[in-house]
XYZ file of C-alpha atoms in Angstrom:
684
model
C -2.096 9.765 -6.386
C 0.652 7.320 -5.428
C 2.740 10.072 -3.870
C 0.325 10.171 -0.945
C 1.558 6.855 0.437
C 3.729 8.593 3.036
C 0.828 10.790 4.057
C -1.581 7.872 4.356
C 0.689 5.701 6.471
C -1.018 4.235 9.500
C 0.572 5.980 12.446
C 0.339 5.064 16.126
C -2.111 7.062 18.191
C -0.709 6.003 21.548
C 2.504 7.039 23.241
C 5.745 5.405 22.172
C 8.284 7.412 24.143
C 7.017 7.498 27.735
C 4.908 4.990 29.669
C 2.055 7.133 30.976
C 1.416 9.787 28.323
C 2.151 11.004 24.819
C 4.400 14.028 24.310
C 4.809 16.669 21.623
C 6.900 19.587 20.410
C 5.480 22.886 19.185
C 7.256 24.616 16.303
C 10.745 23.188 16.844
C 13.550 24.762 14.868
C 16.493 27.106 15.159
C 18.764 24.407 16.550
C 22.050 25.822 17.819
C 25.124 24.369 19.462
C 24.637 24.284 23.251
C 26.948 26.558 25.192
C 26.544 25.418 28.794
C 26.186 21.640 28.875
C 28.388 18.694 28.024
C 25.357 16.507 27.279
C 25.316 17.670 23.660
C 28.216 18.710 21.473
C 26.323 19.923 18.415
C 22.963 21.291 17.324
C 22.436 18.109 15.298
C 22.594 16.054 18.504
C 19.933 18.324 20.017
C 17.731 17.712 16.987
C 18.228 13.945 17.231
C 17.338 14.089 20.930
C 14.121 15.963 20.154
C 13.210 13.436 17.462
C 13.528 10.655 20.029
C 11.574 12.360 22.819
C 8.181 13.229 21.369
C 5.390 11.287 19.690
C 4.002 14.136 17.597
C 5.248 17.474 16.315
C 3.165 20.601 15.781
C 5.334 22.065 13.066
C 8.189 20.308 11.334
C 11.533 18.817 12.258
C 12.782 20.365 8.998
C 14.035 16.982 7.883
C 11.926 14.804 5.584
C 13.240 11.509 6.967
C 12.651 12.527 10.593
C 9.192 13.875 9.779
C 8.292 10.580 8.120
C 9.319 8.695 11.256
C 7.093 10.851 13.476
C 3.642 12.379 13.303
C 4.580 15.839 12.091
C 1.801 18.374 11.629
C 3.113 21.339 9.682
C 2.123 24.928 10.306
C -0.674 26.452 8.219
C -2.716 29.649 8.367
C -5.330 29.018 5.690
C -7.330 32.193 6.307
C -4.512 34.575 5.354
C -1.980 35.245 2.625
C 0.920 37.568 3.287
C 0.882 41.076 1.831
C 4.487 40.541 0.820
C 4.313 37.267 -1.135
C 6.395 34.336 -0.019
C 6.801 30.755 -1.178
C 3.098 29.868 -0.838
C 1.838 32.920 -2.718
C 4.467 32.365 -5.401
C 3.336 28.759 -5.904
C -0.304 29.854 -6.090
C 0.590 32.638 -8.520
C 2.423 30.241 -10.817
C -0.258 27.557 -10.882
C -3.116 30.039 -11.109
C -1.517 31.467 -14.244
C -0.979 27.999 -15.710
C -4.588 26.974 -15.026
C -6.194 30.238 -16.137
C -7.375 31.200 -12.645
C -7.482 34.840 -11.616
C -5.239 35.006 -8.559
C -7.210 38.002 -7.335
C -10.205 35.706 -6.791
C -8.269 34.218 -3.885
C -8.785 37.329 -1.738
C -11.740 38.975 -0.030
C -12.444 42.580 -1.082
C -14.294 45.538 0.377
C -17.027 46.742 -1.981
C -17.058 50.208 -0.415
C -14.518 52.566 1.086
C -13.873 51.349 4.614
C -12.186 52.679 7.722
C -10.902 50.278 10.375
C -9.706 50.916 13.914
C -5.975 50.298 14.313
C -4.911 50.729 17.929
C -1.390 49.529 17.178
C -0.249 49.037 13.600
C 2.144 46.261 12.681
C 5.363 47.397 11.042
C 4.598 44.810 8.364
C 2.041 47.254 6.958
C 4.973 49.400 5.807
C 5.246 47.154 2.758
C 1.996 48.722 1.550
C 1.911 52.052 3.389
C 5.415 52.984 2.274
C 5.098 51.385 -1.148
C 8.151 49.186 -0.825
C 8.958 47.426 -4.120
C 9.002 43.636 -4.017
C 12.496 43.666 -5.495
C 14.967 46.080 -7.084
C 17.392 44.653 -9.629
C 20.417 46.538 -10.954
C 21.618 45.584 -14.426
C 25.171 46.821 -15.011
C 27.433 45.521 -17.758
C 24.876 42.745 -18.318
C 25.344 41.519 -14.719
C 22.506 41.282 -12.195
C 22.651 42.377 -8.551
C 20.215 43.497 -5.878
C 19.909 47.280 -5.878
C 20.132 48.890 -2.454
C 19.307 52.566 -2.173
C 20.739 55.154 -2.137
C 22.545 54.235 -5.339
C 24.595 56.075 -7.948
C 23.662 54.956 -11.447
C 25.861 55.317 -14.497
C 24.671 55.875 -18.093
C 23.868 52.424 -19.411
C 22.743 51.097 -16.018
C 19.179 49.831 -15.764
C 17.036 49.443 -12.680
C 14.191 46.898 -12.759
C 11.401 47.568 -10.257
C 9.337 44.493 -9.319
C 5.911 44.896 -7.757
C 3.638 42.138 -6.461
C 0.592 44.183 -7.503
C -0.301 46.512 -10.399
C 0.086 50.259 -9.883
C -0.150 53.524 -11.781
C 2.073 55.925 -9.827
C 5.396 55.909 -8.014
C 7.658 58.395 -6.251
C 11.389 58.829 -6.751
C 13.942 61.057 -5.149
C 16.751 61.490 -7.662
C 18.999 64.045 -9.300
C 17.364 63.514 -12.696
C 14.193 62.163 -14.293
C 14.388 58.579 -15.591
C 13.203 56.964 -18.793
C 10.447 54.514 -17.817
C 9.483 51.311 -19.617
C 7.090 48.546 -18.612
C 7.322 44.841 -19.291
C 5.522 43.307 -22.270
C 4.290 39.779 -21.581
C 4.453 36.993 -24.179
C 2.046 34.083 -24.640
C 4.094 31.936 -22.262
C 3.897 34.514 -19.481
C 7.522 35.632 -19.746
C 8.910 39.059 -20.640
C 8.707 39.640 -24.384
C 10.290 43.081 -24.197
C 9.885 46.561 -22.780
C 7.538 49.337 -23.852
C 8.180 52.994 -23.172
C 5.546 54.570 -20.935
C 4.264 58.088 -21.150
C 4.836 59.557 -17.708
C 3.592 62.788 -16.243
C 6.041 64.004 -13.641
C 5.189 66.319 -10.781
C 8.002 68.036 -8.919
C 7.186 68.195 -5.223
C 8.479 71.012 -3.066
C 11.408 69.942 -0.933
C 14.847 68.468 -1.334
C 17.449 66.782 0.784
C 19.773 68.784 3.013
C 22.322 69.248 0.220
C 19.591 70.541 -2.074
C 20.482 67.965 -4.708
C 17.688 65.426 -5.058
C 14.350 66.201 -6.636
C 11.196 64.720 -5.126
C 9.290 63.447 -8.143
C 5.861 61.844 -8.298
C 5.033 59.957 -11.488
C 1.600 59.338 -12.924
C 1.806 56.526 -15.462
C -0.441 57.151 -18.445
C -2.212 53.806 -18.742
C -4.900 53.054 -21.307
C -5.183 49.646 -19.667
C -3.209 47.839 -16.955
C -0.215 45.930 -18.190
C 0.105 42.191 -17.583
C 2.293 40.636 -14.957
C 5.068 38.310 -16.090
C 7.535 35.760 -14.880
C 11.048 37.189 -14.613
C 12.417 35.544 -17.777
C 13.739 37.674 -20.619
C 15.707 36.320 -23.567
C 16.279 33.010 -21.755
C 17.704 34.735 -18.679
C 16.115 35.016 -15.266
C 15.891 38.618 -14.074
C 16.557 37.842 -10.433
C 19.298 38.170 -7.866
C 18.131 35.598 -5.358
C 14.559 36.611 -4.502
C 12.859 33.360 -3.388
C 9.372 34.400 -4.500
C 10.582 35.033 -8.045
C 12.348 31.666 -8.045
C 9.116 29.937 -6.972
C 6.901 31.320 -9.729
C 5.579 34.677 -8.560
C 4.325 36.813 -11.438
C 5.061 40.506 -10.975
C 4.573 43.850 -12.676
C 7.903 45.331 -13.753
C 9.224 48.733 -14.720
C 12.676 49.361 -16.166
C 14.227 52.719 -15.312
C 17.331 54.231 -16.885
C 19.055 57.615 -16.873
C 20.989 59.314 -19.631
C 23.529 60.763 -17.203
C 25.102 59.808 -13.907
C 22.319 59.963 -11.335
C 21.948 59.516 -7.612
C 18.750 57.661 -6.711
C 17.950 58.215 -3.042
C 14.585 56.470 -2.824
C 11.835 54.828 -4.847
C 8.358 53.923 -3.637
C 5.113 52.794 -5.226
C 2.426 55.323 -4.389
C 0.267 53.791 -1.637
C -3.514 53.625 -1.830
C -3.951 53.014 1.911
C -3.794 55.742 4.520
C -3.222 55.386 8.254
C -3.987 58.279 10.577
C -5.596 58.854 13.963
C -5.489 55.083 14.609
C -7.650 54.386 11.574
C -6.752 52.597 8.350
C -8.618 53.691 5.216
C -9.034 50.973 2.578
C -10.681 51.906 -0.734
C -13.548 49.760 -1.973
C -13.821 48.155 -5.404
C -16.995 48.200 -7.459
C -16.810 46.519 -10.847
C -19.545 48.849 -12.106
C -16.992 51.670 -12.020
C -14.752 49.738 -14.409
C -16.800 50.478 -17.518
C -14.527 48.730 -20.031
C -13.936 45.784 -17.664
C -10.150 45.804 -17.993
C -9.448 45.673 -14.247
C -8.337 49.312 -14.005
C -10.392 52.419 -13.369
C -8.676 55.124 -15.400
C -9.046 58.848 -14.850
C -12.080 59.161 -17.104
C -13.871 56.245 -15.468
C -12.930 57.511 -12.006
C -14.384 60.951 -12.712
C -17.700 59.419 -13.814
C -17.965 56.601 -11.283
C -21.378 55.047 -10.836
C -20.488 54.295 -7.225
C -18.616 57.202 -5.679
C -18.409 55.270 -2.405
C -15.825 52.924 -3.940
C -12.548 54.607 -4.858
C -10.130 51.748 -5.587
C -8.416 52.012 -8.983
C -7.368 48.340 -8.956
C -9.306 45.479 -7.399
C -6.350 44.380 -5.262
C -6.411 47.719 -3.429
C -9.655 46.706 -1.710
C -8.381 43.476 -0.130
C -9.384 42.882 3.489
C -6.551 43.492 5.955
C -7.154 42.619 9.653
C -5.498 45.878 10.642
C -4.394 46.162 14.241
C -4.800 42.428 14.780
C -1.695 41.046 13.088
C 1.476 39.803 14.702
C 4.303 42.329 15.014
C 6.138 42.718 11.733
C 3.440 41.003 9.637
C 0.853 42.071 7.081
C -2.013 39.808 5.994
C -4.876 39.638 3.550
C -7.977 37.566 4.284
C -8.483 34.629 1.915
C -11.651 34.116 -0.123
C -13.209 30.653 0.350
C -16.155 31.188 -2.029
C -14.296 30.572 -5.297
C -14.288 26.877 -6.193
C -11.381 27.033 -8.641
C -9.120 28.900 -6.266
C -10.129 26.657 -3.348
C -9.094 23.630 -5.382
C -5.753 25.220 -6.228
C -5.226 26.356 -2.641
C -5.865 22.835 -1.324
C -3.454 21.412 -3.901
C -0.737 23.626 -2.443
C -1.094 21.943 0.961
C -1.050 18.478 -0.589
C 2.168 19.210 -2.458
C 3.806 21.068 0.403
C 3.096 18.299 2.915
C 4.455 15.650 0.576
C 7.647 17.606 0.059
C 8.145 18.014 3.802
C 7.128 14.489 4.801
C 4.234 15.750 6.925
C 1.308 13.735 8.248
C -0.956 16.782 8.345
C -0.869 20.317 9.690
C -2.243 22.611 12.342
C -4.105 25.786 11.520
C -3.114 28.710 13.709
C -5.439 31.370 15.134
C -8.578 29.442 14.273
C -10.767 31.891 16.181
C -9.441 34.881 14.232
C -11.675 35.124 11.195
C -13.960 38.023 10.216
C -15.389 38.999 13.596
C -14.801 42.001 15.831
C -11.623 40.433 17.190
C -10.138 41.112 13.734
C -12.153 43.948 12.179
C -13.449 46.968 14.094
C -15.260 48.981 11.430
C -15.650 52.749 11.733
C -17.373 53.160 8.364
C -18.073 50.944 5.377
C -17.295 47.265 5.807
C -19.319 45.678 2.996
C -17.579 42.676 1.406
C -17.905 41.862 -2.277
C -17.842 38.099 -1.782
C -20.175 37.966 1.249
C -23.515 39.399 2.320
C -22.438 40.435 5.821
C -20.297 43.296 7.112
C -16.749 42.681 8.277
C -16.581 42.631 12.065
C -20.121 41.262 12.468
C -21.059 37.983 14.137
C -22.899 36.972 10.979
C -19.770 37.402 8.842
C -17.697 35.550 11.419
C -20.117 32.597 11.475
C -20.428 32.430 7.695
C -16.665 32.623 7.227
C -16.224 29.827 9.769
C -18.536 27.623 7.695
C -16.564 28.464 4.560
C -13.298 27.662 6.328
C -14.735 24.337 7.496
C -15.675 23.411 3.918
C -12.218 24.355 2.685
C -10.480 22.311 5.373
C -12.712 19.384 4.448
C -11.427 19.757 0.891
C -7.840 19.752 2.177
C -8.530 16.546 4.112
C -10.062 14.936 1.034
C -7.046 15.756 -1.121
C -4.438 14.761 1.462
C -6.351 11.939 3.173
C -4.946 13.191 6.466
C -6.345 12.237 9.844
C -4.103 14.775 11.546
C -5.711 18.112 10.787
C -5.170 20.272 13.842
C -6.267 23.688 15.062
C -4.832 26.116 17.568
C -7.579 27.431 19.845
C -5.494 28.178 22.975
C -7.819 28.360 25.998
C -11.003 28.780 23.953
C -13.923 26.588 24.990
C -15.698 25.773 21.717
C -19.005 25.211 23.468
C -18.850 28.788 24.769
C -17.997 30.341 21.393
C -21.122 30.996 19.367
C -19.217 31.881 16.189
C -17.739 28.382 15.965
C -20.129 26.115 14.021
C -20.271 22.343 14.539
C -18.990 21.873 10.974
C -15.695 23.519 11.873
C -15.327 21.449 15.013
C -16.115 18.245 13.142
C -13.391 18.750 10.526
C -10.598 19.064 13.112
C -8.866 15.954 14.464
C -6.378 17.482 16.910
C -6.532 20.589 19.087
C -3.565 22.675 20.184
C -4.221 24.211 23.612
C -1.519 26.840 24.062
C -0.680 27.812 27.659
C -3.755 25.898 28.762
C -2.339 25.049 32.192
C -0.308 27.397 34.395
C 0.937 26.969 37.986
C -1.338 29.653 39.449
C -4.449 28.807 37.411
C -6.523 28.287 40.573
C -9.407 25.981 41.451
C -12.180 27.891 39.670
C -10.504 27.834 36.278
C -9.447 24.237 36.784
C -13.020 23.132 37.491
C -14.249 24.996 34.402
C -11.699 23.307 32.139
C -13.822 20.318 31.200
C -13.728 20.910 27.442
C -10.638 18.733 26.851
C -12.630 15.779 28.181
C -15.449 16.681 25.784
C -13.057 16.846 22.824
C -11.697 13.418 23.724
C -15.222 12.006 24.010
C -15.806 13.226 20.446
C -12.768 11.193 19.387
C -10.417 14.163 19.029
C -6.877 14.465 20.298
C -5.398 17.463 22.100
C -2.032 18.887 22.918
C -2.360 20.242 26.436
C 0.428 22.745 26.978
C 1.721 23.654 30.405
C 3.448 26.983 30.936
C 5.499 28.430 33.789
C 3.700 31.763 33.342
C 2.665 33.189 36.700
C 4.698 30.649 38.644
C 7.498 30.815 41.198
C 10.084 31.327 38.455
C 8.571 34.743 37.762
C 9.238 35.734 41.375
C 12.865 34.585 41.216
C 14.188 33.450 37.853
C 17.786 33.012 39.000
C 17.189 29.920 41.126
C 16.999 26.435 39.615
C 14.456 25.235 42.172
C 11.800 27.762 41.125
C 11.919 26.575 37.510
C 11.976 22.924 38.543
C 8.950 23.379 40.809
C 6.979 25.178 38.088
C 7.686 22.336 35.658
C 6.846 19.680 38.253
C 3.574 21.523 38.931
C 2.891 21.713 35.199
C 3.301 17.970 34.743
C 1.066 17.255 37.744
C -1.590 19.557 36.280
C -1.254 17.864 32.902
C -1.651 14.433 34.500
C -5.006 15.668 35.841
C -6.087 15.946 32.169
C -4.096 13.084 30.665
C -6.159 10.690 28.531
C -3.738 8.203 26.933
C -4.339 8.021 23.202
C -6.074 11.407 23.194
C -3.740 13.909 24.857
C -0.130 14.987 24.388
C 2.019 16.890 26.846
C 4.184 19.910 26.104
C 5.994 22.042 28.669
C 7.074 25.576 27.822
C 8.228 28.885 29.266
C 6.173 32.052 29.758
C 6.281 33.223 26.121
C 4.499 32.371 22.868
C 7.808 32.220 20.986
C 8.723 28.602 20.344
C 11.828 26.907 19.020
C 14.758 24.625 19.749
C 17.416 27.230 20.458
C 19.236 27.863 23.709
C 17.893 29.440 26.862
C 18.617 32.976 27.977
C 18.603 34.506 31.441
C 15.028 35.582 30.774
C 13.619 32.084 30.267
C 15.792 29.796 32.418
C 18.076 30.128 35.400
C 21.054 29.307 33.190
C 21.621 30.483 29.638
C 23.031 28.452 26.771
C 21.157 25.132 27.137
C 18.514 23.745 24.724
C 15.054 24.925 25.709
C 13.036 21.816 24.901
C 15.620 19.707 26.717
C 15.202 21.572 30.013
C 11.475 22.322 29.786
C 10.493 18.706 29.187
C 10.958 16.850 32.515
C 12.246 13.760 30.741
C 13.321 11.937 33.884
C 9.917 12.484 35.508
C 8.110 11.245 32.407
C 10.185 8.075 32.428
C 8.713 7.170 35.809
C 5.742 4.897 35.092
C 2.719 5.916 37.158
C 0.388 3.772 35.083
C -2.875 4.962 33.599
C -5.677 7.145 35.030
C -8.163 5.122 37.005
C -11.203 5.465 39.273
C -11.447 7.463 42.479
C -10.358 5.614 45.647
C -13.191 4.703 47.987
C -14.061 7.198 50.676
C -13.065 10.399 48.877
C -15.351 13.264 47.823
C -15.678 13.912 44.112
C -14.666 17.267 42.634
C -17.376 18.967 40.595
C -16.974 20.418 37.088
C -18.615 23.735 36.285
C -20.223 24.874 33.017
C -21.460 28.404 33.692
C -23.164 27.332 36.890
C -24.252 23.902 35.705
C -22.255 21.569 37.927
C -21.705 17.843 37.639
C -19.422 15.405 39.385
C -16.080 14.830 37.648
C -17.091 11.174 37.376
C -19.983 12.146 35.092
C -20.161 11.261 31.397
C -21.829 14.530 30.356
C -22.155 18.159 31.348
C -25.040 20.317 30.119
C -25.900 17.486 27.702
C -22.372 17.613 26.283
C -20.743 14.148 26.357
C -17.421 14.051 28.203
C -14.935 11.457 29.351
C -14.863 11.202 33.160
C -12.052 13.202 34.780
C -12.295 11.339 38.100
C -10.903 14.182 40.206
C -11.327 14.015 43.962
C -10.540 16.121 47.011
C -7.614 15.305 49.243
C -8.359 18.467 51.196
C -10.778 21.388 51.044
C -11.856 24.229 53.300
C -15.410 23.279 54.242
C -17.791 20.845 52.610
C -20.597 23.242 51.759
C -20.470 25.513 48.724
C -17.270 26.124 46.853
C -14.061 25.845 48.892
C -11.753 28.835 49.045
C -8.791 26.454 49.076
C -8.286 22.815 48.275
C -6.095 20.004 47.025
C -7.434 18.221 43.938
C -6.089 14.750 43.083
C -6.371 12.106 40.399
C -5.667 8.431 40.858
C -3.381 6.417 38.570
C -2.952 2.652 38.494
C 0.596 3.064 39.800
C 0.639 6.613 41.095
C -1.185 9.750 42.140
C -1.123 13.418 41.097
C -2.337 16.399 43.107
C -2.584 20.184 42.951
C -3.129 22.695 45.732
C -4.693 26.071 44.972
C -7.046 28.763 46.137
C -10.158 29.519 44.136
C -8.722 32.609 42.435
C -5.966 32.549 39.861
C -2.632 34.379 39.957
C -2.594 35.250 43.654
C 1.098 36.080 43.999
C 0.936 35.827 47.766
C -0.371 32.266 47.677
C 2.713 31.146 45.737
C 4.612 31.626 49.002
C 1.941 30.083 51.259
C 3.011 27.894 54.146
C 3.160 24.196 53.089
C 0.068 22.166 53.940
C 0.344 18.553 55.130
C -2.223 16.250 53.524
C -2.827 12.534 53.945
C -2.524 10.241 50.932
C -4.704 7.224 49.999
C -1.768 4.864 50.392
C 1.998 4.918 50.486
C 3.697 6.939 47.751
C 7.065 8.359 46.730
C 7.408 11.882 45.349
C 8.810 12.154 41.803
C 11.261 15.028 41.427
C 12.361 16.958 38.324
C 15.458 14.768 37.996
C 13.397 11.578 38.192
C 14.515 10.671 41.702
C 11.991 9.203 44.132
C 11.471 10.408 47.671
C 11.042 8.217 50.702
C 7.770 6.243 50.898
C 5.162 8.195 52.880
C 1.443 8.293 53.626
C 1.331 12.087 53.782
C 2.989 14.946 51.944
C 3.508 18.661 52.357
C 2.356 20.762 49.422
C 2.957 24.467 48.865
C 0.715 27.153 47.416
C -0.168 26.611 43.743
C 1.979 23.490 43.779
C 1.418 20.276 41.853
C 3.048 16.976 42.762
C 3.505 13.668 40.928
C 3.670 10.543 43.108
C 4.676 6.958 42.425
C 3.098 4.101 44.393
C 5.609 2.705 46.830
C 6.484 -0.915 46.284
C 5.055 -3.183 48.920
C 7.511 -5.456 50.722
């Protein structure tokens, strides 16, 4: 495929922007005009600055030309599809229909009624729990507009209800009962017309405070489920700007009309899920209950079910939802990786999407969130139609990880990318039994969110050897530093606290820096990324671009050379793998190959056992970096510890946040949980 030329371009692996390390952005976007600096006039200038100050991007610069000039790894989440379909689901829906693939085969399904623990439900579940239609379209005088309820409808008005899944019941609150028709689908997948449905209405007790609206529940009399369709009828698109419909999503449609003026207060598709007592009930699907094999279990079939432990009427109702483990405001289904045809289609989506965006690859988020207990806590049920193991079990987690690895290998084959990345945060892959070697082998780059923090302490630092192991395996890593737990949390109104936290972060990063293998990113205390302006909560001054102030550009421009060997006469710091300790000069730990870290002690309390306090350093060909800490992490009191004077292995100048160099000295004072970057003083 010739269109892959941009994707296959040979891209530099080493740093281009700064002399001693590579740098990166994470999910840039949301550029806004700065409010409190004269350095930039417009948001476009901020974007241009970002493009010139990083070697790689985890996300997209949202500009094809800029992406093509950088190594831009777009954002992907291959193990989920959104409950409310977006652009990706719409594309898959369209191409699945064109290629004769059942879109439902792209999801995992419970084969039995299942109850899951939901400590805190995401509001995104409301799309299903409250039966929100995908879209409501008002047709009045042959003009289309989005219908927003409550709404007064005139005789002759028509309301088209779009649903992203088939259903057989809906609730309305209105002053009169509507005439209901469903879409008829033609051979091309468009709307051929509308067929009147027989509807059994049930009047529920209760009305609004004026006593006007009736609460009506409809039961659609279906002999078989009707087919979804694209929103085209008589050469017109039935849409008022819904992106999913524009991108090819097939939906199930009803057309409602009233013979007299009517007030419609609400309309909802009857949900099949129930959430109560911090438990989500999901019905299971058993094809044996669908005697005629039409994809719908009608009343007769339901009453004579062969498997009474599976109560879903439609197969889609049994999709796996990682309830209680989704981001706020989201709702997800788990993807099925066992269907070859859908896998092929799914991988094609990434190939096309990356080409359109000018991406070199992509990074998969939440790679440790699969089918294990960190996603599914099962109260009852849990059997999966497409797998042999129960949701929430280690066996299901391990098997799903293997399936994900095979799918990502397919994505790499189709895109020919060498920049497939994964977000694993602080996770040590060698300590995570559910992560198979196949999944590790398919990934080229690792995103380590909030991996380094000012108050991380000596113990955690000495246990963080896995980045050196990833590099030894030939993989690259983004090593993110965060101000979380630093001085800026004690006093966020003072510039110096933020500057010191960022200086400490860079010094910590330089302890891990492996040119050609690692990339540096500095961020605030949150997991919300972007290129917008600061607020009082995340910087001492609001209204300045976040990436601009968090990246210590002037410090990075100071060339401290490359990491090198330990100076003679200094004791080597040990690395710790669950009690198995090796010197940081070693090339393996617990038989795991690693690149040498070459950390050494500038100071430590006692030379026997593990020191309670110490200053760890790393030598550079033209500089030195160091970090002082106690063994424990996040000791707030130690942040304010009295500065400690330590001798240096030569004459150095301190590098400050603004890039200025201190006076040459052979010793330095270092505070509690403080990191320092030093430049070798020029010899006369």
